[in-house]
Amino acid sequence: MIQEIAPHVYHNAFHERKSIPTDLVTIFFKGKTYLTETGLFPTVAQVKALGVGEEDLVYLFEIDDVAFFLLWTVNDTVKEALVESPTMVFRNMEPSHLALAGATALHRSGWYRANRFCGCCGTPMELDKVERAMLCPKCNNIVYPRINPAILAAVRHNGKILLTHYANRANASRYALVAGFAEIGETLEDTVRREVMEEVGLPIKNIRYHASQPWGFAGNIMVGFWADLDSEDETVTLDQTELDEGVWLSREEIPVEVNTPSLTHTMIQLFRQGKDPQ
């Protein structure tokens, strides 16, 4: 999965750090990212050669001893010197630890840009110097990084797993698990029950936690659960605003996938291999 980067180590502790020439810079503008001609992040030395100052680099995190920065203001010179790419390029970026870096930087960038003004008084926000937060200098409102908790539900019955297909999503080419966001006032297990009932109209039991995954492409933390159908009736009743298909597939009917970056498809492959918990 995208977070499995060993032997590399992701360091997320907040601290202020000045850049060095070999550190890397993540660049986002209007839903796109900007990379070198080799498909990698530019170095600090490369972006500074384009007129970028140290004050425009925001420290994000480190992987091993390499720091990653966000370019706060993206000018035309930078865009013209680099290659515009869709952000989904990070899903399969090599070396694989750079995929985590790209997705995480995308998440942070979206949060920073969505909180440039105070939601309480409208004053321009400032980067906090003490912790990873945005601080209002007028009313002292503090905004911490937004992370959306979402569940994945792998529902099984009689040697089959329930897979769904999203409606009205141009890039949804494969089957997925039932998924949805946690609501205020409910546990993650409650979310699993509610989402399965809402999306496919089925009762479930034996809900068991599997694993979690940061998914910066959507600003989410994905939490995967196994569950069993609590009925002998496998009839699927789709929420057609969300899904256009829901099917029960046996292990033999599931296509083989390798090196899956997402928790969704990792769990599907575990079921195909018979490695799901009994």
PDB file of N, CA and C in Angstrom, residues 27-66:
ATOM      1  N   ILE A  27       4.870  21.063  -5.881  1.00  0.00           N
ATOM      2  CA  ILE A  27       4.276  22.243  -6.506  1.00  0.00           C
ATOM      3  C   ILE A  27       2.890  21.874  -7.033  1.00  0.00           C
ATOM      4  N   PHE A  28       1.884  22.656  -6.624  1.00  0.00           N
ATOM      5  CA  PHE A  28       0.499  22.413  -7.044  1.00  0.00           C
ATOM      6  C   PHE A  28      -0.125  23.721  -7.509  1.00  0.00           C
ATOM      7  N   PHE A  29      -0.906  23.624  -8.581  1.00  0.00           N
ATOM      8  CA  PHE A  29      -1.607  24.800  -9.080  1.00  0.00           C
ATOM      9  C   PHE A  29      -2.830  24.349  -9.866  1.00  0.00           C
ATOM     10  N   LYS A  30      -4.005  24.787  -9.411  1.00  0.00           N
ATOM     11  CA  LYS A  30      -5.272  24.492 -10.075  1.00  0.00           C
ATOM     12  C   LYS A  30      -5.441  23.011 -10.414  1.00  0.00           C
ATOM     13  N   GLY A  31      -5.219  22.172  -9.404  1.00  0.00           N
ATOM     14  CA  GLY A  31      -5.470  20.747  -9.546  1.00  0.00           C
ATOM     15  C   GLY A  31      -4.391  19.963 -10.256  1.00  0.00           C
ATOM     16  N   LYS A  32      -3.285  20.596 -10.583  1.00  0.00           N
ATOM     17  CA  LYS A  32      -2.178  19.926 -11.250  1.00  0.00           C
ATOM     18  C   LYS A  32      -0.929  19.990 -10.381  1.00  0.00           C
ATOM     19  N   THR A  33       0.015  19.108 -10.672  1.00  0.00           N
ATOM     20  CA  THR A  33       1.321  19.169 -10.022  1.00  0.00           C
ATOM     21  C   THR A  33       2.362  19.424 -11.090  1.00  0.00           C
ATOM     22  N   TYR A  34       3.527  19.903 -10.673  1.00  0.00           N
ATOM     23  CA  TYR A  34       4.594  20.242 -11.608  1.00  0.00           C
ATOM     24  C   TYR A  34       5.858  19.497 -11.225  1.00  0.00           C
ATOM     25  N   LEU A  35       6.360  18.700 -12.185  1.00  0.00           N
ATOM     26  CA  LEU A  35       7.488  17.809 -11.948  1.00  0.00           C
ATOM     27  C   LEU A  35       8.588  18.087 -12.970  1.00  0.00           C
ATOM     28  N   THR A  36       9.733  17.454 -12.767  1.00  0.00           N
ATOM     29  CA  THR A  36      10.819  17.566 -13.733  1.00  0.00           C
ATOM     30  C   THR A  36      10.505  16.725 -14.961  1.00  0.00           C
ATOM     31  N   GLU A  37      11.330  16.819 -15.974  1.00  0.00           N
ATOM     32  CA  GLU A  37      11.126  16.034 -17.189  1.00  0.00           C
ATOM     33  C   GLU A  37      11.259  14.541 -16.938  1.00  0.00           C
ATOM     34  N   THR A  38      11.925  14.165 -15.860  1.00  0.00           N
ATOM     35  CA  THR A  38      12.052  12.740 -15.506  1.00  0.00           C
ATOM     36  C   THR A  38      10.910  12.271 -14.615  1.00  0.00           C
ATOM     37  N   GLY A  39       9.922  13.148 -14.362  1.00  0.00           N
ATOM     38  CA  GLY A  39       8.758  12.756 -13.582  1.00  0.00           C
ATOM     39  C   GLY A  39       8.979  12.761 -12.085  1.00  0.00           C
ATOM     40  N   LEU A  40       9.957  13.522 -11.605  1.00  0.00           N
ATOM     41  CA  LEU A  40      10.263  13.566 -10.179  1.00  0.00           C
ATOM     42  C   LEU A  40      10.079  14.987  -9.649  1.00  0.00           C
ATOM     43  N   PHE A  41      10.151  15.129  -8.325  1.00  0.00           N
ATOM     44  CA  PHE A  41      10.036  16.445  -7.712  1.00  0.00           C
ATOM     45  C   PHE A  41      11.309  17.247  -7.975  1.00  0.00           C
ATOM     46  N   PRO A  42      11.170  18.536  -8.281  1.00  0.00           N
ATOM     47  CA  PRO A  42      12.378  19.347  -8.433  1.00  0.00           C
ATOM     48  C   PRO A  42      13.064  19.557  -7.090  1.00  0.00           C
ATOM     49  N   THR A  43      14.356  19.802  -7.136  1.00  0.00           N
ATOM     50  CA  THR A  43      15.102  20.091  -5.920  1.00  0.00           C
ATOM     51  C   THR A  43      14.950  21.564  -5.559  1.00  0.00           C
ATOM     52  N   VAL A  44      15.318  21.878  -4.334  1.00  0.00           N
ATOM     53  CA  VAL A  44      15.332  23.275  -3.901  1.00  0.00           C
ATOM     54  C   VAL A  44      16.254  24.094  -4.793  1.00  0.00           C
ATOM     55  N   ALA A  45      17.409  23.522  -5.148  1.00  0.00           N
ATOM     56  CA  ALA A  45      18.350  24.243  -6.007  1.00  0.00           C
ATOM     57  C   ALA A  45      17.710  24.584  -7.345  1.00  0.00           C
ATOM     58  N   GLN A  46      16.946  23.653  -7.906  1.00  0.00           N
ATOM     59  CA  GLN A  46      16.306  23.890  -9.199  1.00  0.00           C
ATOM     60  C   GLN A  46      15.257  24.996  -9.133  1.00  0.00           C
ATOM     61  N   VAL A  47      14.433  25.005  -8.079  1.00  0.00           N
ATOM     62  CA  VAL A  47      13.385  26.038  -8.015  1.00  0.00           C
ATOM     63  C   VAL A  47      13.964  27.395  -7.620  1.00  0.00           C
ATOM     64  N   LYS A  48      15.019  27.402  -6.816  1.00  0.00           N
ATOM     65  CA  LYS A  48      15.641  28.683  -6.484  1.00  0.00           C
ATOM     66  C   LYS A  48      16.312  29.301  -7.707  1.00  0.00           C
ATOM     67  N   ALA A  49      16.778  28.460  -8.621  1.00  0.00           N
ATOM     68  CA  ALA A  49      17.353  28.968  -9.870  1.00  0.00           C
ATOM     69  C   ALA A  49      16.296  29.631 -10.737  1.00  0.00           C
ATOM     70  N   LEU A  50      15.023  29.372 -10.437  1.00  0.00           N
ATOM     71  CA  LEU A  50      13.909  29.981 -11.166  1.00  0.00           C
ATOM     72  C   LEU A  50      13.387  31.228 -10.459  1.00  0.00           C
ATOM     73  N   GLY A  51      14.106  31.681  -9.441  1.00  0.00           N
ATOM     74  CA  GLY A  51      13.732  32.911  -8.762  1.00  0.00           C
ATOM     75  C   GLY A  51      12.924  32.733  -7.493  1.00  0.00           C
ATOM     76  N   VAL A  52      12.721  31.493  -7.030  1.00  0.00           N
ATOM     77  CA  VAL A  52      11.965  31.239  -5.803  1.00  0.00           C
ATOM     78  C   VAL A  52      12.834  31.553  -4.594  1.00  0.00           C
ATOM     79  N   GLY A  53      12.269  32.257  -3.622  1.00  0.00           N
ATOM     80  CA  GLY A  53      13.001  32.588  -2.406  1.00  0.00           C
ATOM     81  C   GLY A  53      12.709  31.603  -1.282  1.00  0.00           C
ATOM     82  N   GLU A  54      13.592  31.567  -0.304  1.00  0.00           N
ATOM     83  CA  GLU A  54      13.421  30.672   0.842  1.00  0.00           C
ATOM     84  C   GLU A  54      12.108  30.932   1.569  1.00  0.00           C
ATOM     85  N   GLU A  55      11.665  32.197   1.601  1.00  0.00           N
ATOM     86  CA  GLU A  55      10.437  32.561   2.309  1.00  0.00           C
ATOM     87  C   GLU A  55       9.191  31.985   1.660  1.00  0.00           C
ATOM     88  N   ASP A  56       9.299  31.499   0.434  1.00  0.00           N
ATOM     89  CA  ASP A  56       8.138  30.945  -0.259  1.00  0.00           C
ATOM     90  C   ASP A  56       8.079  29.424  -0.170  1.00  0.00           C
ATOM     91  N   LEU A  57       8.981  28.828   0.602  1.00  0.00           N
ATOM     92  CA  LEU A  57       9.000  27.377   0.785  1.00  0.00           C
ATOM     93  C   LEU A  57       8.464  27.036   2.173  1.00  0.00           C
ATOM     94  N   VAL A  58       7.438  26.220   2.225  1.00  0.00           N
ATOM     95  CA  VAL A  58       6.827  25.816   3.493  1.00  0.00           C
ATOM     96  C   VAL A  58       7.238  24.376   3.792  1.00  0.00           C
ATOM     97  N   TYR A  59       7.877  24.175   4.934  1.00  0.00           N
ATOM     98  CA  TYR A  59       8.311  22.825   5.319  1.00  0.00           C
ATOM     99  C   TYR A  59       7.107  21.913   5.542  1.00  0.00           C
ATOM    100  N   LEU A  60       7.192  20.682   5.004  1.00  0.00           N
ATOM    101  CA  LEU A  60       6.105  19.720   5.149  1.00  0.00           C
ATOM    102  C   LEU A  60       6.479  18.542   6.049  1.00  0.00           C
ATOM    103  N   PHE A  61       7.497  17.777   5.649  1.00  0.00           N
ATOM    104  CA  PHE A  61       7.880  16.552   6.366  1.00  0.00           C
ATOM    105  C   PHE A  61       9.219  16.092   5.796  1.00  0.00           C
ATOM    106  N   GLU A  62       9.718  14.999   6.336  1.00  0.00           N
ATOM    107  CA  GLU A  62      10.953  14.399   5.813  1.00  0.00           C
ATOM    108  C   GLU A  62      10.730  12.921   5.557  1.00  0.00           C
ATOM    109  N   ILE A  63      11.422  12.398   4.576  1.00  0.00           N
ATOM    110  CA  ILE A  63      11.557  10.955   4.385  1.00  0.00           C
ATOM    111  C   ILE A  63      13.049  10.670   4.411  1.00  0.00           C
ATOM    112  N   ASP A  64      13.450   9.845   5.370  1.00  0.00           N
ATOM    113  CA  ASP A  64      14.865   9.651   5.687  1.00  0.00           C
ATOM    114  C   ASP A  64      15.446  11.017   6.066  1.00  0.00           C
ATOM    115  N   ASP A  65      16.471  11.467   5.378  1.00  0.00           N
ATOM    116  CA  ASP A  65      17.057  12.770   5.722  1.00  0.00           C
ATOM    117  C   ASP A  65      16.771  13.826   4.660  1.00  0.00           C
ATOM    118  N   VAL A  66      15.793  13.572   3.810  1.00  0.00           N
ATOM    119  CA  VAL A  66      15.414  14.531   2.769  1.00  0.00           C
ATOM    120  C   VAL A  66      14.129  15.234   3.187  1.00  0.00           C
TER     121      VAL A  66
END
